[in-house]
PDB file of C-alpha atoms in Angstrom:
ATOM      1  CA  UNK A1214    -134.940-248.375 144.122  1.00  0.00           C
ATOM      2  CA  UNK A1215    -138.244-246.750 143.564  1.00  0.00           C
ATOM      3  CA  UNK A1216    -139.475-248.568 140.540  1.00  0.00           C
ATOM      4  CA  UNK A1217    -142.901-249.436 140.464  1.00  0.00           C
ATOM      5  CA  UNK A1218    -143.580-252.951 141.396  1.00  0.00           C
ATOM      6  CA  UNK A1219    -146.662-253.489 138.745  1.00  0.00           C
ATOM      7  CA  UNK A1220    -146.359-253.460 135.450  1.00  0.00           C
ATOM      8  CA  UNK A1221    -146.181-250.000 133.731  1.00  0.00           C
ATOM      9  CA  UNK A1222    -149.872-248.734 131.817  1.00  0.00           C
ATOM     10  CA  UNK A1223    -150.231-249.284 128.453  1.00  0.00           C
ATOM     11  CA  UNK A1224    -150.220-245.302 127.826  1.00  0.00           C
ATOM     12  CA  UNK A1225    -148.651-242.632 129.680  1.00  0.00           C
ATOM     13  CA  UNK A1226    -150.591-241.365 132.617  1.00  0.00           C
ATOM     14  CA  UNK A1227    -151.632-237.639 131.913  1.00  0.00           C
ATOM     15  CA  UNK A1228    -154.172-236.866 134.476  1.00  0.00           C
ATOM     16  CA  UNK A1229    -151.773-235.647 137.096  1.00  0.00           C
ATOM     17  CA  UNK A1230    -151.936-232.645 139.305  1.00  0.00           C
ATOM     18  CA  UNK A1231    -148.524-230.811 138.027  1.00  0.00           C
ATOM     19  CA  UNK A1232    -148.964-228.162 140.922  1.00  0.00           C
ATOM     20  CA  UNK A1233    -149.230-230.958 143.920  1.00  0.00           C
ATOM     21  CA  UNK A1234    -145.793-232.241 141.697  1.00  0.00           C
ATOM     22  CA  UNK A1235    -144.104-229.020 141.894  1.00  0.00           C
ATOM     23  CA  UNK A1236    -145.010-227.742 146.021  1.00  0.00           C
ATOM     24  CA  UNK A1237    -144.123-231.325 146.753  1.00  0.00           C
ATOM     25  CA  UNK A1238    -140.582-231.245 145.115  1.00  0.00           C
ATOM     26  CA  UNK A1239    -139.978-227.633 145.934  1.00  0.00           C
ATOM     27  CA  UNK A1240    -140.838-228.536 149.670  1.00  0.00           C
ATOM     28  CA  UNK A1241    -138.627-231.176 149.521  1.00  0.00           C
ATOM     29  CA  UNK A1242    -135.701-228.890 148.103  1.00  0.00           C
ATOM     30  CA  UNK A1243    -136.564-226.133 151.262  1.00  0.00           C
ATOM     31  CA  UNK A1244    -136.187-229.293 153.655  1.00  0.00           C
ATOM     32  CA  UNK A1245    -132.614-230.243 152.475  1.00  0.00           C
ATOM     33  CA  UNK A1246    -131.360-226.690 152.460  1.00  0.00           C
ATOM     34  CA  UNK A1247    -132.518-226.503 156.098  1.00  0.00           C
ATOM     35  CA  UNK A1248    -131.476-229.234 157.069  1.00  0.00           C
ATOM     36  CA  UNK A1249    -128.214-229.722 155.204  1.00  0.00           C
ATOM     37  CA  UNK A1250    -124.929-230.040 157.633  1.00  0.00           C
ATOM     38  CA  UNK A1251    -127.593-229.994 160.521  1.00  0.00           C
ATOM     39  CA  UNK A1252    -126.985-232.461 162.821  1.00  0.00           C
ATOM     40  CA  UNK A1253    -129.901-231.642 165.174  1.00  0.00           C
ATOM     41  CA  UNK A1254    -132.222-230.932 162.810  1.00  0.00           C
ATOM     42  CA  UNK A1255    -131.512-234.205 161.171  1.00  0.00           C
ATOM     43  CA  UNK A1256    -131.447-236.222 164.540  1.00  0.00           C
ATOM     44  CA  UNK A1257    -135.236-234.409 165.352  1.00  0.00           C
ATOM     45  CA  UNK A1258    -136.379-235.560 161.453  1.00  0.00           C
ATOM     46  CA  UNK A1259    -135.018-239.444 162.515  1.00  0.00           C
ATOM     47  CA  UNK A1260    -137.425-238.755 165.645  1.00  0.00           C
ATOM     48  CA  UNK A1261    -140.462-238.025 163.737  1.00  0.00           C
ATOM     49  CA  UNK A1262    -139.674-240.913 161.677  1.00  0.00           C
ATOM     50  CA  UNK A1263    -139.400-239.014 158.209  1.00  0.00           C
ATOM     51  CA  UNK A1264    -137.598-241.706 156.727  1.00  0.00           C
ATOM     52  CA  UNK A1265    -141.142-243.723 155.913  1.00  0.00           C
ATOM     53  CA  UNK A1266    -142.699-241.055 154.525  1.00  0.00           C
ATOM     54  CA  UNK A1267    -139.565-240.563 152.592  1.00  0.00           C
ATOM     55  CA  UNK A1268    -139.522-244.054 150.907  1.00  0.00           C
ATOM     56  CA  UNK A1269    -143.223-243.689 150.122  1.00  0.00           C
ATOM     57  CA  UNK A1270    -142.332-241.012 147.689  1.00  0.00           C
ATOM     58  CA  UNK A1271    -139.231-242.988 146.193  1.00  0.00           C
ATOM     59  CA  UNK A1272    -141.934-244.446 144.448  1.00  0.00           C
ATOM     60  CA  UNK A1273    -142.729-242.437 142.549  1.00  0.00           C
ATOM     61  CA  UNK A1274    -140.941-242.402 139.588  1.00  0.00           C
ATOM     62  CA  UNK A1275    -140.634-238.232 139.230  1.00  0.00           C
ATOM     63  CA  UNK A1276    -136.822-237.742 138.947  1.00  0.00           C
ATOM     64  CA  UNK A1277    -136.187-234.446 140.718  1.00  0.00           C
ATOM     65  CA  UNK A1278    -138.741-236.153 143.781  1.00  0.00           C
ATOM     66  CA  UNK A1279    -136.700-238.895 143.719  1.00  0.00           C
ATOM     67  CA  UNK A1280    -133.326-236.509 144.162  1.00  0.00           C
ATOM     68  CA  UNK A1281    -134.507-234.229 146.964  1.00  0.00           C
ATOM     69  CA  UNK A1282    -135.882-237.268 148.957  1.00  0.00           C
ATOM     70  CA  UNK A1283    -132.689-239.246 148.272  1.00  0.00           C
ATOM     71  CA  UNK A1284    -130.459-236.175 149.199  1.00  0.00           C
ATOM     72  CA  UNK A1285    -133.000-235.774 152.628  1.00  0.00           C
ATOM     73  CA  UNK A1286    -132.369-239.648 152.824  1.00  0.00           C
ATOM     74  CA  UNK A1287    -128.753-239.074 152.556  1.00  0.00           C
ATOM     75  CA  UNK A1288    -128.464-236.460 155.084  1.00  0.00           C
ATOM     76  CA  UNK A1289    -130.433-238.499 157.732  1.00  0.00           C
ATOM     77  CA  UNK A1290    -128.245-241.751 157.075  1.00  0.00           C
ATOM     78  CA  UNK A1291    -125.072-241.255 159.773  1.00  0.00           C
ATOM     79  CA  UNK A1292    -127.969-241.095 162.532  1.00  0.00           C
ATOM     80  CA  UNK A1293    -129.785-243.861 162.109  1.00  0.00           C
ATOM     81  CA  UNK A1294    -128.598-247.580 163.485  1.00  0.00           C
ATOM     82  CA  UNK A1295    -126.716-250.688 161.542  1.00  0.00           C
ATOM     83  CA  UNK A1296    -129.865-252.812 161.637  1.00  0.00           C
ATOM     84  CA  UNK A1297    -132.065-249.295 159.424  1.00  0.00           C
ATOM     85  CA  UNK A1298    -128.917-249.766 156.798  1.00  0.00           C
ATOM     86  CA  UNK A1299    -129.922-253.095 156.687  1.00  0.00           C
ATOM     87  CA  UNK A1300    -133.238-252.559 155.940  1.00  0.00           C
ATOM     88  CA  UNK A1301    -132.836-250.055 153.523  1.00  0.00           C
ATOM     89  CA  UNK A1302    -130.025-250.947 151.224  1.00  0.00           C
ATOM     90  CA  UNK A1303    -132.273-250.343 148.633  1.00  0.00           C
ATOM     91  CA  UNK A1304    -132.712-246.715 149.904  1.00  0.00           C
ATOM     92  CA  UNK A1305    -128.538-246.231 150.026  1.00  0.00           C
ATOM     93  CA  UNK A1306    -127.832-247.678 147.121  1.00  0.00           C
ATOM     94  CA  UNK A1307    -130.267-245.070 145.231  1.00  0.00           C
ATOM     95  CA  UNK A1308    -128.338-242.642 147.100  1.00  0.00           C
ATOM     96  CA  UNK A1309    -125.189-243.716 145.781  1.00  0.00           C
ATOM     97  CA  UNK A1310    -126.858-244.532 141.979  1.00  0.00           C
ATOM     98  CA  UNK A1311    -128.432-240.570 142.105  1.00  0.00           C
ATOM     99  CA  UNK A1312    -126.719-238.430 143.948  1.00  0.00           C
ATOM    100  CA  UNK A1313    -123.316-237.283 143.015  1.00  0.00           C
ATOM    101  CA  UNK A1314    -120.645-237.802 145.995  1.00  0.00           C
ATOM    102  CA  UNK A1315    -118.445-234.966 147.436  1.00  0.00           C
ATOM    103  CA  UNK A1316    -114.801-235.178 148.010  1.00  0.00           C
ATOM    104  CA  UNK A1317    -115.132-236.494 151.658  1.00  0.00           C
ATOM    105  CA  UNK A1318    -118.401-237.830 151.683  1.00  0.00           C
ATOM    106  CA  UNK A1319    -118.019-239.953 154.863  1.00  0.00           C
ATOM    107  CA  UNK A1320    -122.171-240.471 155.292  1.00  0.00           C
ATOM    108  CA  UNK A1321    -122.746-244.097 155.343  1.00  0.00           C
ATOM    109  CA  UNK A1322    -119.772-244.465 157.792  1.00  0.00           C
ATOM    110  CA  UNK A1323    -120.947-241.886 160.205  1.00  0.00           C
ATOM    111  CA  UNK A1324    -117.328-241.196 161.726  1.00  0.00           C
ATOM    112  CA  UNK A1325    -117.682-238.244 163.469  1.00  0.00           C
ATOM    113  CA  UNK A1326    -121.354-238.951 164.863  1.00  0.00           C
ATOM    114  CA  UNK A1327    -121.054-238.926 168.494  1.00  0.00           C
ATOM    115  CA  UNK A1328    -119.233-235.207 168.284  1.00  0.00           C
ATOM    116  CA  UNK A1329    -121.862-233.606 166.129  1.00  0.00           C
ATOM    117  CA  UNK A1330    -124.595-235.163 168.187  1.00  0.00           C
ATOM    118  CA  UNK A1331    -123.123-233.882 171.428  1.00  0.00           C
ATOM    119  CA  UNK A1332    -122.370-230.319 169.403  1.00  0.00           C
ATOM    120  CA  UNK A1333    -125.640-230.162 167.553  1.00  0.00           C
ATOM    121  CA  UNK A1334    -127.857-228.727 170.265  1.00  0.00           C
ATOM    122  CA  UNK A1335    -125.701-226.067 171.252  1.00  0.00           C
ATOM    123  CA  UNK A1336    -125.186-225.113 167.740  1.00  0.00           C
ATOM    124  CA  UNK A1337    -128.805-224.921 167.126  1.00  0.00           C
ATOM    125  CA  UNK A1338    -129.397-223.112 170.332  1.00  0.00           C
ATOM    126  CA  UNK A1339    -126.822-220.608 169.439  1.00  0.00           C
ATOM    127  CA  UNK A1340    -128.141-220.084 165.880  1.00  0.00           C
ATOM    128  CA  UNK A1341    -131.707-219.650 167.404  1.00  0.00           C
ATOM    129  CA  UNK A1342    -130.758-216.554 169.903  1.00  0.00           C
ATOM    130  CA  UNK A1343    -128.593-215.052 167.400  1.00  0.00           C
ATOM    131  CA  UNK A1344    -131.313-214.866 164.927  1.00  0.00           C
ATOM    132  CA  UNK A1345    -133.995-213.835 167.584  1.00  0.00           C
ATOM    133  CA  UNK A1346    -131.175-211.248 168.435  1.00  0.00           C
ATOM    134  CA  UNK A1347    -131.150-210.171 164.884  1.00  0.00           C
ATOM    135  CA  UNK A1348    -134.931-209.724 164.111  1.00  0.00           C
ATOM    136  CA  UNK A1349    -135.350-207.558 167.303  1.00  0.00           C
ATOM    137  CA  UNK A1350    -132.698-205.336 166.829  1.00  0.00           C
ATOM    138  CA  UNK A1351    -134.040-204.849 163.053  1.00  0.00           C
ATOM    139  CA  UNK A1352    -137.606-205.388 163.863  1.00  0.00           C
ATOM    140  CA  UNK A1353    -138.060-203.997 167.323  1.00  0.00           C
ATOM    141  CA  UNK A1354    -141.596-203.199 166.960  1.00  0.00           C
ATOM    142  CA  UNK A1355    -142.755-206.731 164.925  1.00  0.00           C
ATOM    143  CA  UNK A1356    -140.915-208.521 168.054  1.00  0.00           C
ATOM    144  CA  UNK A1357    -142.764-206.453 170.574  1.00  0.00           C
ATOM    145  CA  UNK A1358    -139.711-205.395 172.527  1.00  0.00           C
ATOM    146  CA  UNK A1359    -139.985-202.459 174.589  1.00  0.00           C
ATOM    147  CA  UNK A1360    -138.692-198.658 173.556  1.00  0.00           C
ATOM    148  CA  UNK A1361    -135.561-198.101 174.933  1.00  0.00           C
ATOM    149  CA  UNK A1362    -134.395-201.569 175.748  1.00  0.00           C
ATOM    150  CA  UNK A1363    -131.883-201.911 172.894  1.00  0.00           C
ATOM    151  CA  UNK A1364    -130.043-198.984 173.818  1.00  0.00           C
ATOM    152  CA  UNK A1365    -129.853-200.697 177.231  1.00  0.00           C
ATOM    153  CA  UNK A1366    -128.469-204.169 175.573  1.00  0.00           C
ATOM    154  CA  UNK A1367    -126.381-202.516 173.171  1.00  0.00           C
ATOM    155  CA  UNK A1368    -122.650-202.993 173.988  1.00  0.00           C
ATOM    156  CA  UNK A1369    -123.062-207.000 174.834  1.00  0.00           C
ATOM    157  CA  UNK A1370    -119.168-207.564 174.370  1.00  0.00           C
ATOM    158  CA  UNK A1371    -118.741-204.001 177.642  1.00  0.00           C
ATOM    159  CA  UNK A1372    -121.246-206.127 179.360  1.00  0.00           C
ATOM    160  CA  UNK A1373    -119.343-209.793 179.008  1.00  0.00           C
ATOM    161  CA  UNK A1374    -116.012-207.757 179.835  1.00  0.00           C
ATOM    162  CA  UNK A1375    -117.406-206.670 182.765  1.00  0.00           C
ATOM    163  CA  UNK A1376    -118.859-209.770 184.065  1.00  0.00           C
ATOM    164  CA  UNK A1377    -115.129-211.325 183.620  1.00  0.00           C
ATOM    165  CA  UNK A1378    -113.489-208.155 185.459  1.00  0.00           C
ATOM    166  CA  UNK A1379    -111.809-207.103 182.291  1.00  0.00           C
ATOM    167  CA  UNK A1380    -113.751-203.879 181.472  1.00  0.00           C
ATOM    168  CA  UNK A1381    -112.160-200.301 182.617  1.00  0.00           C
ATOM    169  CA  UNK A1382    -114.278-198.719 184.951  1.00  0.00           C
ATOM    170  CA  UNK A1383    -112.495-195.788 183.574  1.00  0.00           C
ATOM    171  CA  UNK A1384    -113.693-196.044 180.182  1.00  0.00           C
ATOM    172  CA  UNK A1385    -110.984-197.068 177.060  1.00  0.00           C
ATOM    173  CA  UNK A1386    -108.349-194.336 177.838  1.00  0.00           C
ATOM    174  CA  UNK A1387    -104.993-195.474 178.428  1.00  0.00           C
ATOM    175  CA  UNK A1388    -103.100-194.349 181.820  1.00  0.00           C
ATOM    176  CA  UNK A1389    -101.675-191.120 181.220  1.00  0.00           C
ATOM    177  CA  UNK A1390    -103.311-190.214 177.856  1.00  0.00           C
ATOM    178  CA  UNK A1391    -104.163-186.531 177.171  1.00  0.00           C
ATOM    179  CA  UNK A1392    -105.955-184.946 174.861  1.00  0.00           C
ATOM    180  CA  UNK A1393    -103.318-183.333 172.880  1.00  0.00           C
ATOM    181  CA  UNK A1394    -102.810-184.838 169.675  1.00  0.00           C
ATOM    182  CA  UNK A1395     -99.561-187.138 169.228  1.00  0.00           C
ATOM    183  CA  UNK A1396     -96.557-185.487 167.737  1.00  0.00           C
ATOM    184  CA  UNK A1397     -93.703-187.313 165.528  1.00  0.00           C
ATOM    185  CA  UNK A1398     -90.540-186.699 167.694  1.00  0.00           C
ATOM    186  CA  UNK A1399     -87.772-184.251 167.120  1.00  0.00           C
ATOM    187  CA  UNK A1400     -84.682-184.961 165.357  1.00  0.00           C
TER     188      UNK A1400
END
């Protein structure tokens, strides 16, 4: 459960970098906000085999280390196979010791896994080209688009209509619309 497995030094140890303490927890904090509710993020940390890294610094007895790698630990847990749990029942039951449990916190029973693995790349996909989207419509110059090109790609939903044959060729006016304004009928 991360507890050291020698015997603790006579005196406190006080020779300690505080700064490699503090980019180390606060990286580990960035991590779980990115990956938090992330399915394919997750799955591509499980590939890179985070989760031994992760247990190395479960031993050290820091508690807000310990909470952000136990909450990254957490978050990885519905992807990884029966015979990891086994393994690391030490690791889940620090999980469920530390970390304070949502209403429907289904993560050691991994219910829904096969949906949000065959979602998750699509989802991260989409997230991807809409924030590419965003930075070179507010950025145009940083992303090295070309002048003129967003005027082109403006109207995206005119272009989708038209691919479907939904758009009016016409433009938006109604069939026999003038350009009087409307008037309240007589009584």
């Amino acid at each position: 459960l991360g507890q050291p497995t020698t015997d603790f030094p006579p005196e406190p140890i006080t020779n300690f970098s505080w700064r490699n303490f503090f980019s180390s927890i606060n990286y580990l904090h960035i991590m779980h906000k990115i990956c938090k509710n992330k399915a394919h993020r997750n799955l591509l940390l499980m590939n890179y085999k985070s989760d031994k890294l992760l247990k190395k610094s479960l031993e050290i007895p820091q508690p807000d280390l310990r909470r952000y790698t136990l909450k990254l630990i957490k978050d990885q847990t519905p992807f990884c196979g029966r015979k990891w749990r086994q393994n690391n029942m030490s690791a889940i039951t620090a999980v469920y010791l530390t970390i304070k449990p949502e209403l429907r916190d289904d993560w050691l029973a991994g219910s829904d896994v096969e949906t949000d693995i065959a979602e998750a790349l699509p989802l991260e996909q989409a997230l991807r080209a809409l924030t590419h989207w965003h930075n070179v419509r507010r950025y145009p110059e940083m992303m090295g688009v070309e002048q003129g090109i967003l005027n082109v790609e403006q109207d995206f939903f005119a272009k989708e209509l038209e691919k479907m044959d939904l758009a009016d060729p016409g433009g938006m006016e109604e069939e026999g619309s003038n350009d009087q304004a409307w008037e309240p009928p007589l009584n």
